[in-house]
């Protein structure tokens, strides 16, 4: 509010046109990245937009174009590191394209509850992104009405999906394979695995990647220990594994499980990495600050969210479709928690 007590009126598209010395139609073409505008004119309009602090009104754009400039995201969890980072990427990309984002939380995997949440999201118009990392998300992706633009963020599929399934995913299989190979390269006879649940098949892509690396190395393949998504699940699994002196290397399905495993090994008097090496998955922010700092595999979940929005944006704007493909390339981050087995130090 200014000193006279009147609220300053936001700059309009006509204000920008007047400041740039062009028509308001030209300003509209610049805003919508139309190729017919000369570079010099585009620069003049963008400078006026910056100077006046002009912001596009999403409601007005929707009325003018006949399209809703909004997307809705359905997810069963907003706090797990991967899910939260995906939401961040979607929001960042949507904001840059002047789209609004709504979030619907799938509180149950019950068929009726999922169908109701999908219908609520569909009724708001725009497009839909479904994070299908759990049974509720998988069910929601399958319940989306025909004709509604939708993109699924899914586990690594067993085989590439057809073009009618606009999905994005991280290459969990290769990431787990790389982490397992790293531990084996240090001299460990085998690598035990604490698994996260799989929503789409009997064994997750992370489990199959771990098993493939063992098979390629001719290493023993111990039975995976089923965990959860949380440190408590890792702690319970770690207490079991700590009892076996033959266990010298453990790969965990995510960094939260690894946190619990590290605590269990400490309580059991087994040093890391002196007696047991531990590796995690995802490179969550806390991983670098544990004691010891955690070796893990970094996946770009934020980039995955941006890619999901880009794919949906292409469908909403009738532009060229982006072929579904893995967009998050794993990167092994070696820290203090992994080392040679006892006797090879």
Coordinates of C-alpha atoms in Angstrom, one line a residue:
X1 CA 0.0 0.0 0.0
X2 CA 1.4 3.5 -0.9
X3 CA 1.4 6.6 1.3
X4 CA -2.0 7.8 0.0
X5 CA -3.6 4.6 1.3
X6 CA -4.5 3.3 -2.2
X7 CA -3.3 -0.1 -3.4
X8 CA -1.1 0.1 -6.4
X9 CA -2.8 -1.4 -9.5
X10 CA -0.8 -4.3 -11.0
X11 CA 0.6 -3.7 -14.4
X12 CA -1.6 -4.9 -17.3
X13 CA -0.7 -6.2 -20.7
X14 CA -1.7 -2.8 -22.2
X15 CA 0.7 -1.1 -19.8
X16 CA 3.5 -3.3 -21.1
X17 CA 2.4 -2.6 -24.7
X18 CA 2.5 1.2 -24.1
X19 CA 5.9 1.0 -22.4
X20 CA 7.4 -1.1 -25.3
X21 CA 5.7 0.9 -28.0
X22 CA 3.9 -2.1 -29.5
X23 CA 0.4 -3.5 -29.7
X24 CA -1.0 -5.6 -26.8
X25 CA -1.3 -8.5 -29.4
X26 CA 2.4 -8.3 -29.9
X27 CA 2.9 -8.5 -26.1
X28 CA 0.7 -11.6 -26.0
X29 CA 2.7 -13.2 -28.8
X30 CA 5.9 -12.6 -26.8
X31 CA 4.4 -14.0 -23.6
X32 CA 3.4 -17.2 -25.5
X33 CA 6.7 -17.5 -27.3
X34 CA 5.3 -17.1 -30.7
X35 CA 8.0 -17.4 -33.4
X36 CA 6.7 -14.5 -35.5
X37 CA 8.1 -11.7 -33.2
X38 CA 11.4 -10.1 -34.2
X39 CA 14.2 -10.5 -31.7
X40 CA 14.6 -6.8 -31.2
X41 CA 10.9 -6.4 -30.5
X42 CA 10.9 -9.4 -28.2
X43 CA 13.8 -7.9 -26.2
X44 CA 12.0 -4.6 -25.9
X45 CA 8.8 -6.3 -24.6
X46 CA 10.7 -8.5 -22.1
X47 CA 12.5 -5.4 -20.8
X48 CA 9.1 -3.6 -20.3
X49 CA 7.7 -6.7 -18.5
X50 CA 10.7 -6.8 -16.2
X51 CA 10.6 -3.0 -15.5
X52 CA 6.8 -3.0 -14.8
X53 CA 6.8 -6.2 -12.8
X54 CA 4.1 -7.6 -15.1
X55 CA 2.7 -11.0 -14.2
X56 CA 0.4 -13.1 -16.4
X57 CA -3.0 -13.8 -14.9
X58 CA -3.7 -17.5 -15.2
X59 CA -7.5 -17.0 -15.1
X60 CA -7.5 -14.5 -17.9
X61 CA -5.2 -16.7 -20.0
X62 CA -7.6 -19.7 -19.5
X63 CA -10.6 -17.6 -20.6
X64 CA -8.7 -16.3 -23.6
X65 CA -7.4 -19.6 -24.8
X66 CA -10.3 -21.9 -23.7
X67 CA -7.9 -24.1 -21.8
X68 CA -7.3 -24.4 -18.1
X69 CA -3.7 -23.5 -17.3
X70 CA -3.5 -25.9 -14.4
X71 CA -2.3 -29.4 -13.6
X72 CA -3.2 -31.7 -10.7
X73 CA -0.8 -34.2 -9.1
X74 CA -2.0 -37.3 -7.3
X75 CA 0.3 -39.0 -4.8
X76 CA -0.1 -41.1 -1.8
X77 CA 2.8 -39.4 0.0
X78 CA 4.2 -35.9 0.0
X79 CA 6.9 -36.3 2.6
X80 CA 9.1 -39.2 1.4
X81 CA 12.2 -37.7 -0.2
X82 CA 11.6 -39.0 -3.7
X83 CA 7.9 -37.9 -3.8
X84 CA 8.6 -34.5 -2.3
X85 CA 11.4 -33.8 -4.8
X86 CA 9.2 -34.9 -7.7
X87 CA 6.5 -32.4 -6.5
X88 CA 9.2 -29.7 -6.3
X89 CA 10.3 -30.3 -9.9
X90 CA 6.7 -30.3 -11.1
X91 CA 5.9 -27.0 -9.3
X92 CA 9.1 -25.3 -10.6
X93 CA 8.4 -26.3 -14.2
X94 CA 4.7 -25.4 -14.0
X95 CA 5.5 -22.0 -12.5
X96 CA 7.9 -21.2 -15.3
X97 CA 5.1 -22.0 -17.8
X98 CA 2.5 -20.0 -15.8
X99 CA 0.6 -23.1 -14.8
X100 CA -1.0 -23.6 -11.4
X101 CA -0.5 -26.9 -9.5
X102 CA -3.0 -28.7 -7.3
X103 CA -2.1 -31.7 -5.2
X104 CA -4.5 -34.5 -4.3
X105 CA -3.4 -37.0 -1.6
X106 CA -4.4 -40.6 -2.1
X107 CA -5.2 -41.5 1.5
X108 CA -6.2 -45.1 0.7
X109 CA -5.7 -47.7 -2.0
X110 CA -9.4 -48.6 -1.7
X111 CA -10.8 -48.7 -5.2
X112 CA -13.7 -46.4 -4.5
X113 CA -11.6 -43.9 -2.6
X114 CA -9.1 -43.8 -5.4
X115 CA -11.8 -43.4 -8.1
X116 CA -13.3 -40.5 -6.1
X117 CA -10.0 -38.7 -5.8
X118 CA -9.3 -39.2 -9.5
X119 CA -12.7 -37.8 -10.4
X120 CA -12.2 -34.8 -8.2
X121 CA -8.9 -34.0 -10.0
X122 CA -10.5 -34.6 -13.4
X123 CA -13.4 -32.2 -12.6
X124 CA -11.0 -29.3 -12.1
X125 CA -9.9 -29.4 -15.7
X126 CA -6.3 -29.3 -17.0
X127 CA -4.1 -32.3 -17.0
X128 CA -3.0 -34.9 -14.4
X129 CA 0.3 -36.3 -13.1
X130 CA 0.1 -39.5 -11.0
X131 CA 3.0 -40.5 -8.9
X132 CA 2.6 -44.3 -9.1
X133 CA 5.2 -45.6 -6.6
X134 CA 2.6 -47.5 -4.4
X135 CA -0.6 -49.4 -4.8
X136 CA -2.8 -46.3 -4.5
X137 CA -0.8 -44.5 -7.2
X138 CA -0.9 -47.5 -9.5
X139 CA -4.6 -47.8 -9.1
X140 CA -5.1 -44.1 -9.7
X141 CA -3.1 -44.2 -12.9
X142 CA -5.4 -47.0 -14.2
X143 CA -8.5 -45.1 -13.2
X144 CA -7.9 -41.9 -15.2
X145 CA -10.8 -41.3 -17.6
X146 CA -10.2 -41.6 -21.3
X147 CA -9.4 -38.3 -22.9
X148 CA -7.9 -36.7 -19.9
X149 CA -4.2 -35.8 -20.5
X150 CA -2.2 -37.7 -18.0
X151 CA 1.5 -38.6 -17.2
X152 CA 2.6 -41.3 -14.8
X153 CA 5.8 -41.2 -12.7
X154 CA 6.4 -44.9 -12.4
X155 CA 8.9 -47.5 -11.2
X156 CA 11.3 -48.7 -13.9
X157 CA 9.1 -50.8 -16.1
X158 CA 10.1 -54.4 -16.9
X159 CA 10.0 -53.5 -20.7
X160 CA 9.6 -50.1 -22.5
X161 CA 5.9 -49.1 -22.6
X162 CA 4.1 -48.2 -25.8
X163 CA 3.6 -44.6 -26.9
X164 CA 0.1 -44.6 -25.5
X165 CA 1.6 -44.7 -22.0
X166 CA 3.3 -41.3 -21.3
X167 CA 5.4 -42.4 -18.4
X168 CA 8.7 -41.2 -16.9
X169 CA 10.9 -43.1 -14.6
X170 CA 14.3 -43.2 -13.0
X171 CA 16.6 -46.2 -13.9
X172 CA 16.4 -47.9 -10.6
X173 CA 17.6 -51.2 -12.0
X174 CA 20.9 -49.8 -13.3
X175 CA 21.4 -47.7 -10.1
X176 CA 21.1 -50.8 -7.9
X177 CA 23.4 -52.8 -10.2
X178 CA 26.1 -50.1 -10.0
X179 CA 25.9 -49.8 -6.2
X180 CA 26.2 -53.6 -5.9
X181 CA 29.1 -53.7 -8.3
X182 CA 30.9 -51.0 -6.2
X183 CA 30.6 -53.1 -3.0
X184 CA 31.8 -56.2 -4.8
X185 CA 34.7 -54.4 -6.3
X186 CA 36.0 -53.6 -2.7
X187 CA 36.4 -57.4 -2.1
X188 CA 33.2 -58.4 -0.5
X189 CA 32.1 -62.0 -1.2
X190 CA 28.5 -60.9 -1.6
X191 CA 26.1 -58.1 -0.8
X192 CA 23.0 -58.4 1.3
X193 CA 20.0 -56.3 0.4
X194 CA 17.3 -54.6 2.5
X195 CA 14.4 -54.1 0.1
X196 CA 11.8 -51.4 -0.2
X197 CA 8.3 -52.6 -1.1
X198 CA 7.3 -52.8 -4.8
X199 CA 4.0 -51.5 -6.0
X200 CA 3.9 -53.0 -9.5
X201 CA 5.5 -56.4 -9.4
X202 CA 6.8 -59.1 -7.1
X203 CA 10.3 -57.7 -7.0
X204 CA 11.2 -54.1 -7.5
X205 CA 13.7 -52.9 -10.2
X206 CA 16.1 -52.1 -7.4
X207 CA 16.0 -55.7 -6.3
X208 CA 16.5 -57.1 -9.8
X209 CA 19.4 -54.8 -10.4
X210 CA 21.1 -55.9 -7.2
X211 CA 20.5 -59.6 -8.1
X212 CA 21.8 -59.1 -11.7
X213 CA 25.1 -57.6 -10.4
X214 CA 25.6 -60.6 -8.1
X215 CA 24.8 -63.0 -10.9
X216 CA 27.2 -61.4 -13.3
X217 CA 30.0 -61.6 -10.6
X218 CA 29.2 -65.2 -9.8
X219 CA 28.6 -64.1 -6.2
X220 CA 26.2 -65.8 -3.8
X221 CA 22.7 -64.5 -3.9
X222 CA 21.3 -64.2 -0.3
X223 CA 17.6 -63.8 0.2
X224 CA 16.6 -60.1 0.4
X225 CA 15.4 -58.8 3.8
X226 CA 12.1 -57.1 3.3
X227 CA 12.0 -53.6 4.8
X228 CA 9.7 -50.7 4.5
X229 CA 10.3 -47.0 3.5
X230 CA 11.4 -45.9 7.0
X231 CA 14.4 -45.9 9.3
X232 CA 12.4 -48.1 11.7
X233 CA 12.2 -50.8 8.9
X234 CA 15.9 -50.5 8.3
X235 CA 16.7 -50.8 12.0
X236 CA 14.7 -54.0 12.3
X237 CA 16.4 -55.5 9.3
X238 CA 19.8 -54.4 10.4
X239 CA 19.4 -56.1 13.8
X240 CA 18.8 -59.4 12.0
X241 CA 21.7 -59.0 9.6
X242 CA 24.1 -57.9 12.4
X243 CA 23.8 -61.3 14.0
X244 CA 25.5 -63.0 11.1
X245 CA 29.3 -62.5 11.1
X246 CA 29.4 -63.4 7.4
X247 CA 27.5 -60.2 6.5
X248 CA 30.1 -57.7 5.4
X249 CA 28.2 -55.5 2.9
X250 CA 24.6 -54.3 2.9
X251 CA 22.8 -52.4 0.2
X252 CA 19.6 -50.6 1.3
X253 CA 16.6 -49.8 -0.9
X254 CA 16.6 -46.1 0.2
X255 CA 18.7 -43.8 2.5
X256 CA 16.1 -43.9 5.3
X257 CA 16.5 -47.7 5.5
X258 CA 20.3 -47.2 5.5
X259 CA 19.9 -44.8 8.4
X260 CA 18.2 -47.5 10.4
X261 CA 20.7 -50.2 9.4
X262 CA 23.6 -48.0 10.5
X263 CA 22.0 -47.5 13.9
X264 CA 21.3 -51.3 14.3
X265 CA 25.0 -52.1 13.4
X266 CA 26.2 -49.5 16.0
X267 CA 24.0 -51.0 18.7
X268 CA 25.3 -54.5 17.8
X269 CA 28.9 -53.4 18.1
X270 CA 29.7 -53.9 14.4
X271 CA 31.8 -51.0 13.0
X272 CA 31.1 -49.3 9.7
X273 CA 32.9 -49.6 7.4
X274 CA 35.5 -51.6 9.4
X275 CA 33.4 -54.7 9.7
X276 CA 30.3 -54.0 7.5
X277 CA 30.0 -51.6 4.5
X278 CA 26.6 -50.0 4.0
X279 CA 25.2 -48.2 0.9
X280 CA 21.9 -46.5 0.4
X281 CA 19.8 -45.2 -2.4
X282 CA 18.5 -41.8 -3.5
X283 CA 21.2 -39.4 -1.9
X284 CA 18.7 -37.7 0.4
X285 CA 20.0 -34.5 1.9
X286 CA 21.0 -36.1 5.3
X287 CA 23.1 -38.8 3.7
X288 CA 26.3 -36.7 3.5
X289 CA 26.0 -35.7 7.2
X290 CA 25.7 -39.1 8.8
X291 CA 28.5 -40.6 10.8
X292 CA 30.0 -42.2 8.8
X293 CA 28.7 -40.3 5.7
X294 CA 26.7 -42.6 3.5
X295 CA 27.7 -44.1 0.2
X296 CA 24.6 -44.0 -2.0
X297 CA 23.2 -43.7 -5.5
X298 CA 22.0 -40.2 -6.5
X299 CA 18.8 -40.0 -8.6
X300 CA 17.5 -36.7 -9.9
X301 CA 13.9 -36.8 -8.6
X302 CA 13.4 -33.0 -9.1
X303 CA 14.4 -33.5 -12.8
X304 CA 12.0 -36.4 -13.0
X305 CA 9.2 -34.0 -11.9
X306 CA 10.2 -31.4 -14.4
X307 CA 10.2 -34.1 -17.2
X308 CA 6.8 -35.2 -16.1
X309 CA 5.4 -31.7 -16.4
X310 CA 7.2 -31.2 -19.8
X311 CA 5.5 -34.3 -21.2
X312 CA 2.1 -33.2 -19.9
X313 CA 2.6 -29.6 -21.1
X314 CA 3.4 -30.9 -24.6
X315 CA 0.0 -32.7 -24.6
X316 CA -1.9 -29.8 -23.2
X317 CA -0.4 -27.3 -25.7
X318 CA -0.7 -29.8 -28.6
X319 CA 3.0 -29.6 -29.2
X320 CA 5.3 -32.5 -30.1
X321 CA 5.1 -35.4 -27.7
X322 CA 8.2 -36.4 -25.8
X323 CA 8.8 -40.1 -26.0
X324 CA 8.6 -41.9 -22.6
X325 CA 12.1 -42.7 -21.4
X326 CA 14.2 -42.9 -18.2
X327 CA 15.2 -39.3 -17.4
X328 CA 17.2 -39.8 -14.2
X329 CA 20.6 -41.3 -14.8
X330 CA 22.0 -42.8 -11.6
X331 CA 25.3 -41.4 -10.1
X332 CA 27.2 -43.4 -7.5
X333 CA 28.3 -41.2 -4.7
X334 CA 31.1 -42.9 -2.7
X335 CA 31.5 -41.7 0.9
X336 CA 32.8 -43.1 4.2
X337 CA 30.3 -46.0 4.8
X338 CA 31.8 -48.4 2.2
X339 CA 35.2 -50.0 2.3
X340 CA 37.0 -53.4 2.0
X341 CA 35.8 -56.3 4.2
X342 CA 37.7 -57.3 7.3
X343 CA 41.1 -58.7 6.5
X344 CA 41.6 -56.6 3.4
X345 CA 42.0 -53.2 5.1

